Amino acid sequence: MSSRARSKPAVRPGGRSARVQQAVHAAVRELEAEQGRGALTVPAIAARAGVTPSTIYRRWGDLHELLSDVAVERLRPESPPEDHGDLRADLSAWATQFLDEMGSATGRAYLRDALLGDPDGSNAGQCSAYAAGQIEVILDRARRRGEAVPGVETVMDRVVAPMTYRILFRPDGLSPQYADDLARSVLPPAP
Amino acid sequence: MSSRARSKPAVRPGGRSARVQQAVHAAVRELEAEQGRGALTVPAIAARAGVTPSTIYRRWGDLHELLSDVAVERLRPESPPEDHGDLRADLSAWATQFLDEMGSATGRAYLRDALLGDPDGSNAGQCSAYAAGQIEVILDRARRRGEAVPGVETVMDRVVAPMTYRILFRPDGLSPQYADDLARSVLPPAP
DNA sequence: CGCGTTAAAGCTAAGTGTTTGCGTTAGTGA
DNA sequence: TCACTAACGCAAACACTTAGCTTTAACGCG
């Protein structure tokens, strides 16, 4: 039976529900920052957030789904990618920054969390959509400048996917140079 | 304190240790096949394997690390890739089969398990090494035939990574055609 | 603006999984 | 063969999870 927890807990958006969700998310971030991952248990998070454990279990199902939610929130880009004036520079800068952030120990942990507690794949899908969104902004700008641009899917396959794969499966030996090489590989050959 | 469980439990390869490991792995596979993932708890696995739960906790640390070990074992290729006579056919066949196996619900689950209970990344690295190994066999054969071949890393970046990324992050809309397209993309342009 | 409705939270107790210390067993090497 | 020790079994203490029931507070309607 029973009780599949909803991955998108926004069931009653306003009021108490929202406050609880906010408090719980904040508690996760604070506890992790202060005491590390080992301290992240549902009872500890609940105590910190001022709610009872059963509230968390009912809304999120288990610890991993909660962490997955928090991870996705943290992986959401805070601002559109910087504009450097041309596609090559934009893509290269974005890829370099992506690899730097996601390739760090904490970035990798968020990526894994997002994948981990994600029965239906919607959280992972969200992460991917974030990246695709950022890339679309970059490509749109270039298109408006009159540059020749690759498709979003091409960039996902040739830039985002290789970086993400290596971050998850072969975390050693990643360099900004690698990100840059990938970014260049989707551009038309230099003049 | 404490006891980091070893991911490679082969500490005393012969005798009892080996028997216990085998029994536990078998118990995981049987229980999953018979009753589904929900039934996979450490006490249940222990009972099935005829050991005590504490044995499992001590050797593997927790359920996820055990599942990760089992997943890696299942992801190990059983035989070298088929030989179809030329690089294009070999790569295409391998990619298609990879996507078919890993893109299925169970394949995706193994991939996720492998990543999930893997504190130091060695299990994920093993998965990647399996794929790289298969590809090297294919490339070696082609090289021996006198064909022009791309580097292994290129194939990992352009074929394995995109498929794996999509399996994990965007499991919808994957087709054999996609695998084939990726395989072709690393080959020199057709004559 | 108060009132009924109901989703969501609180509380608590029972159930289940995890950890740990200590004694025992069985590989391993001299 | 014997001593040594890693790994296992056992059982009790501990922590986490689940479920039933009660209470609270958004929300919508008269």
GROMACS .gro file of C-alpha atoms (C1' of nucleotides) in nm:
model
  442
    1MET     CA    1   0.000   0.000   0.000
    2SER     CA    2   0.043   0.317   0.086
    3SER     CA    3   0.174   0.631   0.101
    4ARG     CA    4   0.395   0.742  -0.169
    5ALA     CA    5   0.528   1.071  -0.046
    6ARG     CA    6   0.491   1.354  -0.287
    7SER     CA    7   0.818   1.483  -0.424
    8LYS     CA    8   0.674   1.826  -0.473
    9PRO     CA    9   0.542   1.897  -0.128
   10ALA     CA   10   0.375   2.220  -0.228
   11VAL     CA   11   0.029   2.093  -0.164
   12ARG     CA   12  -0.105   2.386   0.023
   13PRO     CA   13   0.119   2.663  -0.088
   14GLY     CA   14   0.032   2.928   0.164
   15GLY     CA   15   0.050   2.948   0.539
   16ARG     CA   16   0.164   2.680   0.772
   17SER     CA   17   0.272   2.426   0.513
   18ALA     CA   18   0.504   2.674   0.354
   19ARG     CA   19   0.651   2.775   0.687
   20VAL     CA   20   0.717   2.415   0.781
   21GLN     CA   21   0.883   2.340   0.453
   22GLN     CA   22   1.101   2.644   0.485
   23ALA     CA   23   1.196   2.560   0.841
   24VAL     CA   24   1.283   2.203   0.748
   25HIS     CA   25   1.493   2.302   0.449
   26ALA     CA   26   1.673   2.559   0.659
   27ALA     CA   27   1.733   2.303   0.931
   28VAL     CA   28   1.892   2.067   0.679
   29ARG     CA   29   2.127   2.336   0.552
   30GLU     CA   30   2.222   2.454   0.898
   31LEU     CA   31   2.280   2.110   1.042
   32GLU     CA   32   2.488   2.006   0.747
   33ALA     CA   33   2.697   2.318   0.767
   34GLU     CA   34   2.748   2.291   1.140
   35GLN     CA   35   2.788   1.922   1.199
   36GLY     CA   36   2.836   1.757   0.866
   37ARG     CA   37   2.640   1.496   0.681
   38GLY     CA   38   2.663   1.239   0.955
   39ALA     CA   39   2.440   1.454   1.173
   40LEU     CA   40   2.163   1.458   0.917
   41THR     CA   41   1.895   1.234   1.060
   42VAL     CA   42   1.525   1.292   1.041
   43PRO     CA   43   1.481   1.333   1.416
   44ALA     CA   44   1.769   1.581   1.434
   45ILE     CA   45   1.637   1.784   1.145
   46ALA     CA   46   1.289   1.781   1.292
   47ALA     CA   47   1.413   1.903   1.628
   48ARG     CA   48   1.609   2.182   1.465
   49ALA     CA   49   1.313   2.288   1.255
   50GLY     CA   50   1.077   2.278   1.549
   51VAL     CA   51   0.851   2.012   1.405
   52THR     CA   52   0.791   1.650   1.488
   53PRO     CA   53   0.962   1.373   1.291
   54SER     CA   54   0.633   1.235   1.173
   55THR     CA   55   0.569   1.556   0.983
   56ILE     CA   56   0.884   1.502   0.781
   57TYR     CA   57   0.815   1.137   0.720
   58ARG     CA   58   0.467   1.216   0.600
   59ARG     CA   59   0.565   1.493   0.367
   60TRP     CA   60   0.889   1.364   0.225
   61GLY     CA   61   0.876   0.990   0.282
   62ASP     CA   62   1.230   0.952   0.401
   63LEU     CA   63   1.555   1.131   0.458
   64HIS     CA   64   1.684   1.080   0.107
   65GLU     CA   65   1.383   1.236  -0.057
   66LEU     CA   66   1.414   1.536   0.167
   67LEU     CA   67   1.783   1.571   0.090
   68SER     CA   68   1.704   1.537  -0.275
   69ASP     CA   69   1.461   1.825  -0.254
   70VAL     CA   70   1.710   2.041  -0.073
   71ALA     CA   71   1.983   1.951  -0.320
   72VAL     CA   72   1.769   2.048  -0.617
   73GLU     CA   73   1.695   2.379  -0.455
   74ARG     CA   74   2.064   2.442  -0.411
   75LEU     CA   75   2.144   2.343  -0.764
   76ARG     CA   76   1.902   2.599  -0.903
   77PRO     CA   77   2.097   2.874  -1.078
   78GLU     CA   78   2.068   3.204  -0.899
   79SER     CA   79   2.117   3.422  -1.200
   80PRO     CA   80   2.135   3.397  -1.577
   81PRO     CA   81   2.480   3.319  -1.716
   82GLU     CA   82   2.714   3.610  -1.763
   83ASP     CA   83   2.728   3.777  -2.099
   84HIS     CA   84   3.079   3.794  -2.240
   85GLY     CA   85   2.989   3.919  -2.581
   86ASP     CA   86   3.025   3.606  -2.790
   87LEU     CA   87   2.917   3.247  -2.786
   88ARG     CA   88   3.256   3.095  -2.739
   89ALA     CA   89   3.331   3.301  -2.432
   90ASP     CA   90   2.983   3.251  -2.286
   91LEU     CA   91   2.981   2.876  -2.330
   92SER     CA   92   3.334   2.835  -2.213
   93ALA     CA   93   3.276   3.045  -1.903
   94TRP     CA   94   2.957   2.864  -1.821
   95ALA     CA   95   3.111   2.520  -1.865
   96THR     CA   96   3.413   2.611  -1.661
   97GLN     CA   97   3.200   2.740  -1.380
   98PHE     CA   98   2.969   2.440  -1.396
   99LEU     CA   99   3.258   2.200  -1.369
  100ASP     CA  100   3.411   2.398  -1.088
  101GLU     CA  101   3.092   2.406  -0.885
  102MET     CA  102   2.963   2.058  -0.956
  103GLY     CA  103   3.302   1.895  -0.949
  104SER     CA  104   3.376   2.009  -0.597
  105ALA     CA  105   3.312   1.770  -0.312
  106THR     CA  106   2.999   1.953  -0.209
  107GLY     CA  107   2.872   1.993  -0.563
  108ARG     CA  108   2.916   1.625  -0.625
  109ALA     CA  109   2.731   1.551  -0.304
  110TYR     CA  110   2.437   1.764  -0.414
  111LEU     CA  111   2.427   1.594  -0.750
  112ARG     CA  112   2.425   1.257  -0.585
  113ASP     CA  113   2.162   1.359  -0.335
  114ALA     CA  114   1.943   1.487  -0.611
  115LEU     CA  115   1.967   1.155  -0.792
  116LEU     CA  116   1.942   0.949  -0.482
  117GLY     CA  117   1.611   1.021  -0.322
  118ASP     CA  118   1.423   1.052  -0.640
  119PRO     CA  119   1.190   0.762  -0.705
  120ASP     CA  120   1.023   0.909  -1.011
  121GLY     CA  121   1.316   1.096  -1.154
  122SER     CA  122   1.155   1.436  -1.135
  123ASN     CA  123   1.424   1.593  -0.924
  124ALA     CA  124   1.700   1.474  -1.151
  125GLY     CA  125   1.496   1.600  -1.443
  126GLN     CA  126   1.478   1.938  -1.276
  127CYS     CA  127   1.857   1.956  -1.249
  128SER     CA  128   1.890   1.880  -1.612
  129ALA     CA  129   1.630   2.142  -1.694
  130TYR     CA  130   1.827   2.402  -1.501
  131ALA     CA  131   2.133   2.339  -1.711
  132ALA     CA  132   1.931   2.335  -2.032
  133GLY     CA  133   1.771   2.663  -1.934
  134GLN     CA  134   2.102   2.834  -1.877
  135ILE     CA  135   2.233   2.706  -2.205
  136GLU     CA  136   1.929   2.824  -2.389
  137VAL     CA  137   1.984   3.173  -2.260
  138ILE     CA  138   2.338   3.163  -2.389
  139LEU     CA  139   2.235   3.027  -2.726
  140ASP     CA  140   1.951   3.276  -2.763
  141ARG     CA  141   2.183   3.563  -2.702
  142ALA     CA  142   2.425   3.434  -2.960
  143ARG     CA  143   2.147   3.378  -3.208
  144ARG     CA  144   2.030   3.734  -3.159
  145ARG     CA  145   2.381   3.849  -3.233
  146GLY     CA  146   2.367   3.664  -3.560
  147GLU     CA  147   2.611   3.392  -3.462
  148ALA     CA  148   2.571   3.036  -3.583
  149VAL     CA  149   2.459   2.828  -3.285
  150PRO     CA  150   2.431   2.458  -3.212
  151GLY     CA  151   2.111   2.308  -3.073
  152VAL     CA  152   2.052   2.283  -2.700
  153GLU     CA  153   2.049   1.906  -2.719
  154THR     CA  154   2.386   1.907  -2.885
  155VAL     CA  155   2.531   2.114  -2.605
  156MET     CA  156   2.373   1.889  -2.346
  157ASP     CA  157   2.520   1.582  -2.512
  158ARG     CA  158   2.862   1.721  -2.582
  159VAL     CA  159   2.926   1.952  -2.290
  160VAL     CA  160   2.697   1.892  -1.995
  161ALA     CA  161   2.679   1.514  -2.020
  162PRO     CA  162   3.054   1.449  -2.036
  163MET     CA  163   3.122   1.678  -1.743
  164THR     CA  164   2.847   1.530  -1.536
  165TYR     CA  165   2.949   1.176  -1.621
  166ARG     CA  166   3.304   1.237  -1.517
  167ILE     CA  167   3.201   1.413  -1.200
  168LEU     CA  168   2.988   1.120  -1.096
  169PHE     CA  169   3.191   0.828  -1.224
  170ARG     CA  170   3.550   0.943  -1.250
  171PRO     CA  171   3.599   1.242  -1.025
  172ASP     CA  172   3.974   1.256  -1.070
  173GLY     CA  173   4.169   1.473  -1.303
  174LEU     CA  174   3.903   1.727  -1.394
  175SER     CA  175   4.038   2.060  -1.507
  176PRO     CA  176   3.899   2.388  -1.636
  177GLN     CA  177   4.081   2.305  -1.957
  178TYR     CA  178   3.857   2.005  -2.002
  179ALA     CA  179   3.544   2.217  -1.973
  180ASP     CA  180   3.685   2.463  -2.220
  181ASP     CA  181   3.771   2.190  -2.470
  182LEU     CA  182   3.419   2.055  -2.453
  183ALA     CA  183   3.270   2.399  -2.502
  184ARG     CA  184   3.482   2.459  -2.808
  185SER     CA  185   3.389   2.123  -2.954
  186VAL     CA  186   3.030   2.229  -3.019
  187LEU     CA  187   3.126   2.547  -3.198
  188PRO     CA  188   3.189   2.583  -3.567
  189PRO     CA  189   3.560   2.556  -3.647
  190ALA     CA  190   3.746   2.876  -3.573
  191PRO     CA  191   3.792   3.119  -3.859
  192MET     CA  192   3.592   0.550   1.638
  193SER     CA  193   3.495   0.416   1.376
  194SER     CA  194   3.478   0.190   1.134
  195ARG     CA  195   3.462   0.292   0.782
  196ALA     CA  196   3.337  -0.017   0.611
  197ARG     CA  197   3.553  -0.138   0.331
  198SER     CA  198   3.394  -0.120  -0.010
  199LYS     CA  199   3.600  -0.408  -0.128
  200PRO     CA  200   3.516  -0.663   0.137
  201ALA     CA  201   3.769  -0.911   0.012
  202VAL     CA  202   3.985  -0.888   0.315
  203ARG     CA  203   4.034  -1.253   0.370
  204PRO     CA  204   3.969  -1.391   0.030
  205GLY     CA  205   3.942  -1.759   0.110
  206GLY     CA  206   3.717  -1.965   0.327
  207ARG     CA  207   3.439  -1.836   0.543
  208SER     CA  208   3.457  -1.473   0.443
  209ALA     CA  209   3.412  -1.563   0.082
  210ARG     CA  210   3.121  -1.791   0.160
  211VAL     CA  211   2.946  -1.523   0.360
  212GLN     CA  212   2.993  -1.266   0.089
  213GLN     CA  213   2.857  -1.502  -0.171
  214ALA     CA  214   2.560  -1.595   0.043
  215VAL     CA  215   2.478  -1.232   0.112
  216HIS     CA  216   2.504  -1.127  -0.251
  217ALA     CA  217   2.288  -1.419  -0.352
  218ALA     CA  218   2.034  -1.330  -0.087
  219VAL     CA  219   2.011  -0.977  -0.223
  220ARG     CA  220   1.949  -1.100  -0.575
  221GLU     CA  221   1.694  -1.357  -0.470
  222LEU     CA  222   1.501  -1.130  -0.242
  223GLU     CA  223   1.488  -0.857  -0.499
  224ALA     CA  224   1.370  -1.095  -0.766
  225GLU     CA  225   1.106  -1.250  -0.547
  226GLN     CA  226   0.971  -0.961  -0.348
  227GLY     CA  227   1.100  -0.644  -0.505
  228ARG     CA  228   1.314  -0.367  -0.375
  229GLY     CA  229   1.087  -0.286  -0.086
  230ALA     CA  230   1.177  -0.615   0.075
  231LEU     CA  231   1.546  -0.535   0.074
  232THR     CA  232   1.630  -0.467   0.434
  233VAL     CA  233   1.944  -0.569   0.612
  234PRO     CA  234   1.767  -0.801   0.856
  235ALA     CA  235   1.577  -0.970   0.572
  236ILE     CA  236   1.890  -1.017   0.366
  237ALA     CA  237   2.077  -1.149   0.666
  238ALA     CA  238   1.806  -1.400   0.745
  239ARG     CA  239   1.799  -1.521   0.388
  240ALA     CA  240   2.174  -1.553   0.374
  241GLY     CA  241   2.190  -1.735   0.705
  242VAL     CA  242   2.403  -1.475   0.878
  243THR     CA  243   2.333  -1.220   1.144
  244PRO     CA  244   2.261  -0.859   1.060
  245SER     CA  245   2.565  -0.739   1.246
  246THR     CA  246   2.785  -0.927   1.006
  247ILE     CA  247   2.644  -0.726   0.720
  248TYR     CA  248   2.668  -0.398   0.902
  249ARG     CA  249   3.026  -0.464   0.992
  250ARG     CA  250   3.137  -0.565   0.648
  251TRP     CA  251   2.941  -0.326   0.433
  252GLY     CA  252   2.848  -0.043   0.664
  253ASP     CA  253   2.492  -0.008   0.549
  254LEU     CA  254   2.235  -0.131   0.304
  255HIS     CA  255   2.330   0.112   0.032
  256GLU     CA  256   2.693   0.009   0.025
  257LEU     CA  257   2.591  -0.352  -0.001
  258LEU     CA  258   2.351  -0.279  -0.284
  259SER     CA  259   2.622  -0.078  -0.454
  260ASP     CA  260   2.854  -0.377  -0.442
  261VAL     CA  261   2.591  -0.606  -0.580
  262ALA     CA  262   2.502  -0.358  -0.852
  263VAL     CA  263   2.861  -0.328  -0.967
  264GLU     CA  264   2.886  -0.702  -0.986
  265ARG     CA  265   2.578  -0.713  -1.203
  266LEU     CA  266   2.702  -0.437  -1.426
  267ARG     CA  267   3.019  -0.626  -1.505
  268PRO     CA  268   3.014  -0.733  -1.867
  269GLU     CA  269   2.994  -1.107  -1.905
  270SER     CA  270   3.167  -1.130  -2.236
  271PRO     CA  271   3.363  -0.915  -2.477
  272PRO     CA  272   3.155  -0.716  -2.724
  273GLU     CA  273   3.046  -0.897  -3.037
  274ASP     CA  274   3.259  -0.866  -3.345
  275HIS     CA  275   3.061  -0.745  -3.645
  276GLY     CA  276   3.351  -0.697  -3.876
  277ASP     CA  277   3.389  -0.320  -3.872
  278LEU     CA  278   3.410  -0.037  -3.626
  279ARG     CA  279   3.084   0.128  -3.712
  280ALA     CA  280   2.883  -0.189  -3.662
  281ASP     CA  281   3.067  -0.283  -3.344
  282LEU     CA  282   3.029   0.055  -3.181
  283SER     CA  283   2.673   0.093  -3.287
  284ALA     CA  284   2.577  -0.249  -3.162
  285TRP     CA  285   2.754  -0.195  -2.834
  286ALA     CA  286   2.595   0.145  -2.776
  287THR     CA  287   2.252   0.017  -2.865
  288GLN     CA  288   2.282  -0.271  -2.628
  289PHE     CA  289   2.423  -0.051  -2.354
  290LEU     CA  290   2.134   0.189  -2.382
  291ASP     CA  291   1.886  -0.092  -2.390
  292GLU     CA  292   2.024  -0.259  -2.080
  293MET     CA  293   2.107   0.047  -1.876
  294GLY     CA  294   1.805   0.242  -1.984
  295SER     CA  295   1.561  -0.018  -1.859
  296ALA     CA  296   1.406   0.027  -1.519
  297THR     CA  297   1.630  -0.235  -1.365
  298GLY     CA  298   1.941  -0.112  -1.541
  299ARG     CA  299   1.876   0.239  -1.421
  300ALA     CA  300   1.825   0.105  -1.071
  301TYR     CA  301   2.162  -0.071  -1.079
  302LEU     CA  302   2.334   0.239  -1.205
  303ARG     CA  303   2.180   0.443  -0.928
  304ASP     CA  304   2.262   0.183  -0.666
  305ALA     CA  305   2.620   0.174  -0.782
  306LEU     CA  306   2.649   0.550  -0.744
  307LEU     CA  307   2.450   0.569  -0.430
  308GLY     CA  308   2.629   0.364  -0.170
  309ASP     CA  309   2.970   0.460  -0.277
  310PRO     CA  310   3.145   0.691  -0.035
  311ASP     CA  311   3.481   0.694  -0.209
  312GLY     CA  312   3.362   0.662  -0.565
  313SER     CA  313   3.542   0.338  -0.633
  314ASN     CA  314   3.231   0.148  -0.734
  315ALA     CA  315   3.122   0.413  -0.980
  316GLY     CA  316   3.475   0.418  -1.112
  317GLN     CA  317   3.455   0.046  -1.165
  318CYS     CA  318   3.140   0.086  -1.375
  319SER     CA  319   3.311   0.340  -1.589
  320ALA     CA  320   3.611   0.113  -1.623
  321TYR     CA  321   3.389  -0.169  -1.745
  322ALA     CA  322   3.254   0.046  -2.024
  323ALA     CA  323   3.598   0.175  -2.111
  324GLY     CA  324   3.729  -0.180  -2.122
  325GLN     CA  325   3.462  -0.294  -2.364
  326ILE     CA  326   3.524   0.003  -2.585
  327GLU     CA  327   3.894  -0.057  -2.588
  328VAL     CA  328   3.838  -0.407  -2.713
  329ILE     CA  329   3.628  -0.270  -2.995
  330LEU     CA  330   3.880  -0.003  -3.083
  331ASP     CA  331   4.170  -0.244  -3.069
  332ARG     CA  332   4.001  -0.477  -3.309
  333ALA     CA  333   3.933  -0.194  -3.549
  334ARG     CA  334   4.288  -0.071  -3.519
  335ARG     CA  335   4.415  -0.415  -3.601
  336ARG     CA  336   4.199  -0.416  -3.909
  337GLY     CA  337   4.366  -0.096  -4.017
  338GLU     CA  338   4.067   0.129  -3.958
  339ALA     CA  339   4.106   0.483  -3.830
  340VAL     CA  340   3.986   0.487  -3.471
  341PRO     CA  341   3.903   0.759  -3.220
  342GLY     CA  342   4.051   0.757  -2.870
  343VAL     CA  343   3.879   0.580  -2.586
  344GLU     CA  344   3.825   0.906  -2.405
  345THR     CA  345   3.652   1.049  -2.706
  346VAL     CA  346   3.412   0.758  -2.715
  347MET     CA  347   3.350   0.789  -2.341
  348ASP     CA  348   3.273   1.159  -2.379
  349ARG     CA  349   3.064   1.139  -2.692
  350VAL     CA  350   2.885   0.806  -2.656
  351VAL     CA  351   2.889   0.666  -2.304
  352ALA     CA  352   2.850   0.994  -2.120
  353PRO     CA  353   2.549   1.125  -2.312
  354MET     CA  354   2.366   0.795  -2.280
  355THR     CA  355   2.441   0.766  -1.913
  356TYR     CA  356   2.347   1.126  -1.849
  357ARG     CA  357   2.013   1.085  -2.016
  358ILE     CA  358   1.944   0.757  -1.842
  359LEU     CA  359   2.002   0.914  -1.506
  360PHE     CA  360   1.863   1.262  -1.556
  361ARG     CA  361   1.610   1.243  -1.839
  362PRO     CA  362   1.494   0.885  -1.872
  363ASP     CA  363   1.223   0.962  -2.125
  364GLY     CA  364   1.241   0.930  -2.496
  365LEU     CA  365   1.550   0.716  -2.530
  366SER     CA  366   1.567   0.515  -2.848
  367PRO     CA  367   1.811   0.278  -3.017
  368GLN     CA  368   1.834   0.543  -3.285
  369TYR     CA  369   1.987   0.780  -3.034
  370ALA     CA  370   2.257   0.530  -2.943
  371ASP     CA  371   2.330   0.473  -3.307
  372ASP     CA  372   2.355   0.844  -3.378
  373LEU     CA  373   2.604   0.889  -3.098
  374ALA     CA  374   2.812   0.597  -3.216
  375ARG     CA  375   2.830   0.739  -3.566
  376SER     CA  376   2.928   1.079  -3.436
  377VAL     CA  377   3.271   0.960  -3.326
  378LEU     CA  378   3.354   0.797  -3.657
  379PRO     CA  379   3.521   0.966  -3.950
  380PRO     CA  380   3.263   1.095  -4.200
  381ALA     CA  381   3.125   0.820  -4.421
  382PRO     CA  382   3.296   0.769  -4.757
  383DC     C1'  383  -1.703   3.816   0.918
  384DG     C1'  384  -1.792   3.401   1.135
  385DC     C1'  385  -1.844   2.893   1.046
  386DG     C1'  386  -1.786   2.435   0.846
  387DT     C1'  387  -1.457   2.153   0.611
  388DT     C1'  388  -1.040   1.927   0.562
  389DA     C1'  389  -0.533   1.901   0.472
  390DA     C1'  390  -0.161   1.899   0.747
  391DA     C1'  391   0.070   1.893   1.199
  392DG     C1'  392   0.117   1.723   1.684
  393DC     C1'  393   0.147   1.349   2.004
  394DT     C1'  394   0.243   0.889   2.153
  395DA     C1'  395   0.313   0.412   2.148
  396DA     C1'  396   0.436   0.013   1.898
  397DG     C1'  397   0.738  -0.175   1.560
  398DT     C1'  398   1.160  -0.218   1.312
  399DG     C1'  399   1.623  -0.139   1.203
  400DT     C1'  400   2.106  -0.029   1.374
  401DT     C1'  401   2.492  -0.032   1.684
  402DT     C1'  402   2.801  -0.225   2.016
  403DG     C1'  403   3.052  -0.527   2.347
  404DC     C1'  404   3.194  -0.967   2.428
  405DG     C1'  405   3.260  -1.451   2.355
  406DT     C1'  406   3.351  -1.799   1.983
  407DT     C1'  407   3.494  -1.988   1.539
  408DA     C1'  408   3.786  -2.076   1.173
  409DG     C1'  409   4.154  -1.910   0.832
  410DT     C1'  410   4.651  -1.805   0.818
  411DG     C1'  411   5.135  -1.835   0.888
  412DA     C1'  412   5.520  -1.992   1.170
  413DT     C1'  413   5.055  -2.868   1.490
  414DC     C1'  414   4.993  -2.443   1.736
  415DA     C1'  415   4.941  -1.954   1.815
  416DC     C1'  416   4.734  -1.560   1.630
  417DT     C1'  417   4.370  -1.278   1.478
  418DA     C1'  418   4.010  -1.136   1.143
  419DA     C1'  419   3.555  -1.223   1.103
  420DC     C1'  420   3.127  -1.409   1.278
  421DG     C1'  421   2.732  -1.501   1.624
  422DC     C1'  422   2.463  -1.347   1.995
  423DA     C1'  423   2.197  -1.034   2.261
  424DA     C1'  424   2.102  -0.604   2.475
  425DA     C1'  425   2.091  -0.111   2.424
  426DC     C1'  426   1.982   0.236   2.126
  427DA     C1'  427   1.787   0.503   1.743
  428DC     C1'  428   1.489   0.555   1.377
  429DT     C1'  429   1.031   0.477   1.151
  430DT     C1'  430   0.549   0.396   1.123
  431DA     C1'  431   0.061   0.438   1.238
  432DG     C1'  432  -0.359   0.575   1.492
  433DC     C1'  433  -0.578   0.929   1.687
  434DT     C1'  434  -0.629   1.419   1.824
  435DT     C1'  435  -0.568   1.898   1.736
  436DT     C1'  436  -0.465   2.305   1.463
  437DA     C1'  437  -0.516   2.633   1.112
  438DA     C1'  438  -0.587   2.741   0.601
  439DC     C1'  439  -0.945   2.792   0.291
  440DG     C1'  440  -1.399   2.873   0.097
  441DC     C1'  441  -1.877   2.975   0.154
  442DG     C1'  442  -2.281   3.169   0.317
   0.00000   0.00000   0.00000
